[in-house]
mmCIF file of C-alpha atoms and ligand atoms in Angstrom:
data_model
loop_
_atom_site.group_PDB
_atom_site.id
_atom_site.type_symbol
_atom_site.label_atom_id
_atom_site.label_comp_id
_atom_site.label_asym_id
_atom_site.label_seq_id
_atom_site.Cartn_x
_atom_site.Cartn_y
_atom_site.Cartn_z
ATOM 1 C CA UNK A 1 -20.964 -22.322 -0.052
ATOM 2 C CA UNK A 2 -19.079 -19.440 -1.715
ATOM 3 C CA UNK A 3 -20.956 -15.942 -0.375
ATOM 4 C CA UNK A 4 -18.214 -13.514 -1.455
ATOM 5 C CA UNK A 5 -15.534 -12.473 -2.553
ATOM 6 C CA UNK A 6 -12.473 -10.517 -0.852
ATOM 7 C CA UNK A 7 -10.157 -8.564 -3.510
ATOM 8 C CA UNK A 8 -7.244 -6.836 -2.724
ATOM 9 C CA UNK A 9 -6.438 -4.452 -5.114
ATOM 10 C CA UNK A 10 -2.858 -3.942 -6.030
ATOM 11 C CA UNK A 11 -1.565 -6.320 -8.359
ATOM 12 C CA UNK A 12 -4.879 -8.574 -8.060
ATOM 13 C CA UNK A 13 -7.341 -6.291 -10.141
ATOM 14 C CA UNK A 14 -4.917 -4.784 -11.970
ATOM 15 C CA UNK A 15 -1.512 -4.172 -12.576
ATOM 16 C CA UNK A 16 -0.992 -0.874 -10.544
ATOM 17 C CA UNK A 17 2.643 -1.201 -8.921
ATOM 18 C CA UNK A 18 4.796 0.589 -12.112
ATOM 19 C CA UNK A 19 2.610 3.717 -11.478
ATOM 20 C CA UNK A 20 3.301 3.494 -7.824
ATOM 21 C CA UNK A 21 6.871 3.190 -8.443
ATOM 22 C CA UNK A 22 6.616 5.946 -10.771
ATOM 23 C CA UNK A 23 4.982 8.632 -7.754
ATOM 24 C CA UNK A 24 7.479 7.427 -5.442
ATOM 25 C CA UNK A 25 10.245 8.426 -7.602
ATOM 26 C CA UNK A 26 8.513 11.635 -8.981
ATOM 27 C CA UNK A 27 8.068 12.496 -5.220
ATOM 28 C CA UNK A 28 11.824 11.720 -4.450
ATOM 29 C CA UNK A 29 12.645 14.067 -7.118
ATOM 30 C CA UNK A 30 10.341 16.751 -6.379
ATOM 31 C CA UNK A 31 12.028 17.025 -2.792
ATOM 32 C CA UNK A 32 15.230 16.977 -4.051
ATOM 33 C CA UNK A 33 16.485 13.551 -3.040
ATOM 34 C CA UNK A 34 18.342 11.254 -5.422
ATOM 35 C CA UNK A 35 16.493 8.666 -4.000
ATOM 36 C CA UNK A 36 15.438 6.545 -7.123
ATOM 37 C CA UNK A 37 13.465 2.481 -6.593
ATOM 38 C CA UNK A 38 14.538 0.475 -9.975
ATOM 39 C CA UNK A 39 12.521 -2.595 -10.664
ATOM 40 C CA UNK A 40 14.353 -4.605 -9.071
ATOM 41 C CA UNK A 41 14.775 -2.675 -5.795
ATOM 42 C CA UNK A 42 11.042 -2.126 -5.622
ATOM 43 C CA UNK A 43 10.570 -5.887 -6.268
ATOM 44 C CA UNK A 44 12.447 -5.868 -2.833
ATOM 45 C CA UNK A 45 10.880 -3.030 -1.299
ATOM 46 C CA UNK A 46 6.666 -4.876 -2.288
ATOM 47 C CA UNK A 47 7.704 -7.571 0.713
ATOM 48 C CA UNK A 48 6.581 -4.692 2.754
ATOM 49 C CA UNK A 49 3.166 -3.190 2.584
ATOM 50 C CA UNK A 50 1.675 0.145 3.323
ATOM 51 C CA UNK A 51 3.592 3.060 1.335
ATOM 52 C CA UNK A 52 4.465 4.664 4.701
ATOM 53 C CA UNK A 53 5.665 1.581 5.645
ATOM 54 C CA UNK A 54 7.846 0.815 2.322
ATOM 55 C CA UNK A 55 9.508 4.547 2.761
ATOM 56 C CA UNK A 56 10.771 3.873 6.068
ATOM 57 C CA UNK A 57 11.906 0.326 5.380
ATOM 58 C CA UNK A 58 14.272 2.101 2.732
ATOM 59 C CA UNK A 59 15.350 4.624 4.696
ATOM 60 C CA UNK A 60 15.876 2.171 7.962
ATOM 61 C CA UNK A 61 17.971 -0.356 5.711
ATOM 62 C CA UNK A 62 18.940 1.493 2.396
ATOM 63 C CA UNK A 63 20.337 4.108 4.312
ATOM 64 C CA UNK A 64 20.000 7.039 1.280
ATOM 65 C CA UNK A 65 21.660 10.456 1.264
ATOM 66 C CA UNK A 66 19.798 12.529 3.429
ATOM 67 C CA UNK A 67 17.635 10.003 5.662
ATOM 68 C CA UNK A 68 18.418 11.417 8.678
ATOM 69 C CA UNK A 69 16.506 15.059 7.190
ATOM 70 C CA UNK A 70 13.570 12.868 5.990
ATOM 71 C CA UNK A 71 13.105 10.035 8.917
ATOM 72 C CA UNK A 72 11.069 12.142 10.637
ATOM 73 C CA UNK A 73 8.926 13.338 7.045
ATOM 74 C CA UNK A 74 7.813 9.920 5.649
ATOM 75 C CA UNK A 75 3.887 11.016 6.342
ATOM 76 C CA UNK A 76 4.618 13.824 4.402
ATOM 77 C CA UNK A 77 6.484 11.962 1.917
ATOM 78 C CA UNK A 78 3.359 9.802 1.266
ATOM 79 C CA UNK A 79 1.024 11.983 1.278
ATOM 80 C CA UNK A 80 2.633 13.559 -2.163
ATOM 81 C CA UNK A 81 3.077 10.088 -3.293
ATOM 82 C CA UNK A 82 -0.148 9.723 -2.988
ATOM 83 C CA UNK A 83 -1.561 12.851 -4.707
ATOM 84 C CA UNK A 84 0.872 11.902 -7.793
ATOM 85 C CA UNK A 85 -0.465 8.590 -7.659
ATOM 86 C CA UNK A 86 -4.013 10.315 -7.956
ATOM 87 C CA UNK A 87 -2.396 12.221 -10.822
ATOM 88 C CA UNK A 88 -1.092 9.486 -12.927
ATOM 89 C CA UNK A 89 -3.847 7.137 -12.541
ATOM 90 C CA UNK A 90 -6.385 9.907 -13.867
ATOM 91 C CA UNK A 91 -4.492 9.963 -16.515
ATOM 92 C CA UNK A 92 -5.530 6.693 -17.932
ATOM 93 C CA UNK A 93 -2.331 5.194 -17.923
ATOM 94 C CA UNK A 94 -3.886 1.857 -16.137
ATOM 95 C CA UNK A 95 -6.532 -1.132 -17.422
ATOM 96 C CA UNK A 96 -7.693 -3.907 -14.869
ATOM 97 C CA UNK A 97 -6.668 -6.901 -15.523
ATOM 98 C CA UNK A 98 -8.237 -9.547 -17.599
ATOM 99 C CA UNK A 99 -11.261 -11.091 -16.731
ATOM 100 C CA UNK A 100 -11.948 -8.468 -13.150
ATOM 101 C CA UNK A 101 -15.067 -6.596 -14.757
ATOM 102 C CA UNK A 102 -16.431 -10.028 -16.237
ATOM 103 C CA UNK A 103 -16.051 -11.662 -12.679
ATOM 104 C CA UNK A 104 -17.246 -8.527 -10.419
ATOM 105 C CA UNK A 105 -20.150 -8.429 -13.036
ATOM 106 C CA UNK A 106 -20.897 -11.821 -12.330
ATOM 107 C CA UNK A 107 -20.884 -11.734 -8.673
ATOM 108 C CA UNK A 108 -23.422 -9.122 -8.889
ATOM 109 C CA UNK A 109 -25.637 -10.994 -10.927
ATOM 110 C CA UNK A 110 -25.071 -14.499 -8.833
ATOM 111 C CA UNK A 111 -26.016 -12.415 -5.531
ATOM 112 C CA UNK A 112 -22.227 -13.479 -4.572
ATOM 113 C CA UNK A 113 -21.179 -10.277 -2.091
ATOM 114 C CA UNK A 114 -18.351 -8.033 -2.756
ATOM 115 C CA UNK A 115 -15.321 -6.711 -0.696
ATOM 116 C CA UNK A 116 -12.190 -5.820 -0.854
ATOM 117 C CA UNK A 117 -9.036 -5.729 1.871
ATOM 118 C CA UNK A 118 -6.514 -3.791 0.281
ATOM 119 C CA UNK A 119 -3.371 -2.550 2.512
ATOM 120 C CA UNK A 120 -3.684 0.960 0.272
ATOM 121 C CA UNK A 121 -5.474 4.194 1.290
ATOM 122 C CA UNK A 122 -9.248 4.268 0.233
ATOM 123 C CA UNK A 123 -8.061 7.453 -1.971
ATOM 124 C CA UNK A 124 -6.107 4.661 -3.906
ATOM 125 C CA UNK A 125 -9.149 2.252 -4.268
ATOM 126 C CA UNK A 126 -12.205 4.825 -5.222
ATOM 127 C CA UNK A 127 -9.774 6.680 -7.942
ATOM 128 C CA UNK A 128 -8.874 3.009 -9.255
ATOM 129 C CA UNK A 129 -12.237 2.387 -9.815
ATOM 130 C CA UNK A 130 -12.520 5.994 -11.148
ATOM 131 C CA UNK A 131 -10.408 5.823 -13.421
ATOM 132 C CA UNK A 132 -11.687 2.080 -14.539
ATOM 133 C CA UNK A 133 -15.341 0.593 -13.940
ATOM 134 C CA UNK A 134 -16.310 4.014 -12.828
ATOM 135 C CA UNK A 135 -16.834 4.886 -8.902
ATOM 136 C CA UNK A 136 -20.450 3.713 -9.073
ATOM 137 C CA UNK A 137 -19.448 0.373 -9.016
ATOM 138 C CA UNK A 138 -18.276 1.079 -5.669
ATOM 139 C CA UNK A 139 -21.491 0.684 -4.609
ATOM 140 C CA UNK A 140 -22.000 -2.889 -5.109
ATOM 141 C CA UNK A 141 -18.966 -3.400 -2.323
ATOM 142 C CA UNK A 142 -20.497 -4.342 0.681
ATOM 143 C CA UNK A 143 -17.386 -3.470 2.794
ATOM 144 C CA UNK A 144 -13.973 -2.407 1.780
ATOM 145 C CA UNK A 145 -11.538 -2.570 3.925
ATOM 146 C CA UNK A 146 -8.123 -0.226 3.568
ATOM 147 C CA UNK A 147 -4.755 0.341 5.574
ATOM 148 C CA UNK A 148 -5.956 3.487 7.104
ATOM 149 C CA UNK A 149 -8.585 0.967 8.860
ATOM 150 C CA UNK A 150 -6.466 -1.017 10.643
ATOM 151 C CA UNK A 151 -3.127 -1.309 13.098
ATOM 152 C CA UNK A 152 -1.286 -3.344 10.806
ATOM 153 C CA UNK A 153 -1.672 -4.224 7.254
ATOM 154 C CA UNK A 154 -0.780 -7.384 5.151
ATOM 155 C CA UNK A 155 1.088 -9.827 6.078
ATOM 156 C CA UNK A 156 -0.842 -9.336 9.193
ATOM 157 C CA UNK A 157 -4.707 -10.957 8.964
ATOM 158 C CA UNK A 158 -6.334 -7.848 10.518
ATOM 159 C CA UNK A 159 -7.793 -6.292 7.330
ATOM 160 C CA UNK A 160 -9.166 -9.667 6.307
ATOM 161 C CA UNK A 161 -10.293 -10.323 9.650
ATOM 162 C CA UNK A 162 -12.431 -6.720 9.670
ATOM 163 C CA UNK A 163 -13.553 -7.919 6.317
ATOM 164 C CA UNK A 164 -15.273 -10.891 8.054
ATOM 165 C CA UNK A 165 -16.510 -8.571 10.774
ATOM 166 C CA UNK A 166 -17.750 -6.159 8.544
ATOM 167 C CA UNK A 167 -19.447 -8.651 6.152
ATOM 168 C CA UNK A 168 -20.603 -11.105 9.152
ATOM 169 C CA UNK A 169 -19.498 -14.451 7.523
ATOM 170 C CA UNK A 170 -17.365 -16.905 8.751
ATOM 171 C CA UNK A 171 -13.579 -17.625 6.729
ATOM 172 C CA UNK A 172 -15.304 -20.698 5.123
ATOM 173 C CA UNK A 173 -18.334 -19.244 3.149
ATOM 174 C CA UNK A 174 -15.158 -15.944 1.538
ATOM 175 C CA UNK A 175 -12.657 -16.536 -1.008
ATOM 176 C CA UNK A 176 -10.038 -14.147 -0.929
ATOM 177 C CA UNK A 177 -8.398 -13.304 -4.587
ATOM 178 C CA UNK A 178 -4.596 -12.225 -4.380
ATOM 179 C CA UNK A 179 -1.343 -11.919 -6.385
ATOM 180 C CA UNK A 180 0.997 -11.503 -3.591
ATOM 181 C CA UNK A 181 2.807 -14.225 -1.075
ATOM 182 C CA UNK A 182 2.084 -11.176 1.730
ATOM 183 C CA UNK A 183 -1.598 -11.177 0.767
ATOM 184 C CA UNK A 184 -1.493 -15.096 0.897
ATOM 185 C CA UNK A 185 -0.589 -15.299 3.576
ATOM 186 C CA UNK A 186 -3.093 -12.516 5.291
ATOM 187 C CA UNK A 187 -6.044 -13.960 4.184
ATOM 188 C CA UNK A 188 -4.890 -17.524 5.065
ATOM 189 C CA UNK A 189 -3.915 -16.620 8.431
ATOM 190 C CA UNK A 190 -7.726 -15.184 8.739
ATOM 191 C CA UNK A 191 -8.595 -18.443 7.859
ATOM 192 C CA UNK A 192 -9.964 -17.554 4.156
ATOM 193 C CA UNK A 193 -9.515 -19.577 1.090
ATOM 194 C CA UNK A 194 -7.332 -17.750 -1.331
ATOM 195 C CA UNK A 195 -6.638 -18.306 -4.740
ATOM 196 C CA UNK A 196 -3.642 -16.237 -6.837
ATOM 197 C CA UNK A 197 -3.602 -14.181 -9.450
ATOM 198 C CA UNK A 198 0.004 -13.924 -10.685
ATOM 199 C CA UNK A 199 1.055 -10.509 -11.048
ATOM 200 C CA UNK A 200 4.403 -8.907 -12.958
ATOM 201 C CA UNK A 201 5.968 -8.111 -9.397
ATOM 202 C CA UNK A 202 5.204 -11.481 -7.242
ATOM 203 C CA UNK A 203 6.285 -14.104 -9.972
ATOM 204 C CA UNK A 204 9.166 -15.249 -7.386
ATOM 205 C CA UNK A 205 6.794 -15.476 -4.423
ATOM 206 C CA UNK A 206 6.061 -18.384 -2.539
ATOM 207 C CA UNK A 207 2.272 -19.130 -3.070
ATOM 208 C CA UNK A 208 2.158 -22.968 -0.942
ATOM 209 C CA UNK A 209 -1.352 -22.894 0.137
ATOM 210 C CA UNK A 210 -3.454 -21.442 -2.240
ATOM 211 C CA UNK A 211 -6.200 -23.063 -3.594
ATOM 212 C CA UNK A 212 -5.220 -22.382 -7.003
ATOM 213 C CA UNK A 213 -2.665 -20.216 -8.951
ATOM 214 C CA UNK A 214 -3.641 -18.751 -11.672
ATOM 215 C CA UNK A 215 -2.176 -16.523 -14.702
ATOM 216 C CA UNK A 216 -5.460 -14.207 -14.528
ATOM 217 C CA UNK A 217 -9.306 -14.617 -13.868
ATOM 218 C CA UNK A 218 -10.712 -14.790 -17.671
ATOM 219 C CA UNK A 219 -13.345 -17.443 -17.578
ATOM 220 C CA UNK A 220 -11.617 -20.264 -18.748
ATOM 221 C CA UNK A 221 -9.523 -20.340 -15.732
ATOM 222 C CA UNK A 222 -12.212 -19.039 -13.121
ATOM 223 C CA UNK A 223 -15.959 -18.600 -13.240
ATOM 224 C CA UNK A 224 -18.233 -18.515 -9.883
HETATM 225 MG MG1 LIG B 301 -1.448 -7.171 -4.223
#
């Protein structure tokens, strides 16, 4: 019997990862790097989660003018990513996706719990729903679960394994909700069901054991 629901966030309840591509290069260019992530690069760099995570994995393998100066900076780095993140997303510039509001609207009225394990800082999360449902939704979240919580983030299972802590259920009674082959394959290695949302970014990924794959959560395709 289904007893909640796991979100992640980016990607799955809405389409956040152009305005995340868009702070990381604002940052870039407000320290004076040329570093620039097209599309297609970034499509690249969203195999690894965690923003900290995604700088270094540039700097360790794209080897840009001036890594050496910055290896030691990526916190830093971030941390501005993260406040022009704030920035942009107050600024309206994002909707969540089709059929999230209906669905988290419905939980709430079936009793179904809510949570989310999201490899993103909790800043991220509260100024998504900020800027979206409002923050006071928030509230109806049981546990939510972000990167800052936990050694290592997606692929690993250990946010979706805190989520199951946190919300004392077993794998079986959760469904996880994802877009990404890394967030597959988190949640299944927790032992969750998961079913995918497809987002703009993970249209190549490799979704084999999902329950279902999905273009987005409107009723027709998904309804509790
Ligand atoms: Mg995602």
């Amino acid at each position: 019997m289904l007893k909640a629901l796991i979100f992640d966030v980016d990607g799955t309840l809405a389409e956040t990862e152009e305005l995340h591509r868009k702070a990381f290069n604002e940052t870039f260019a407000e320290f004076g790097l040329d570093w620039a992530w097209n599309q297609a690069l970034y499509g690249e760099l969203l195999k690894v989660a965690g923003g900290q995570n995604r700088i270094r994995h540039f700097i360790e393998t794209g080897q840009p003018k001036q890594a050496g100066d910055f290896v030691d900076r990526v916190a830093e780095l971030h941390r501005h990513k993260t406040q022009t993140y704030g920035r942009l997303l107050a600024g309206g510039q994002i909707r969540l996706r089709p059929g999230i509001k209906d669905l988290i609207l419905q939980a709430i009225n079936k009793g179904v719990r809510l949570a989310i394990a999201t490899s993103t800082s909790r800043i991220n999360v509260d100024r998504l729903f900020a800027a979206t449902l409002g923050e006071a939704v928030l509230e109806h979240f049981d546990v939510i679960c972000c990167g800052d919580d936990v050694a290592e983030v997606k692929p690993s299972p250990q946010l979706y394994l805190l989520a199951l802590k946190k919300l004392q259920l077993p794998p079986e009674n959760c469904l996880a909700i994802e877009d990404s082959e890394i967030g597959l394959s988190a949640a299944r290695s927790a032992g969750i069901p998961a079913i995918i949302t497809v987002s703009t970014y993970c249209q190549q990924d490799d979704f084999t054991g999902a329950q279902e794959i999905m273009t987005d959560l409107v009723s027709g395709n998904f309804a509790l």
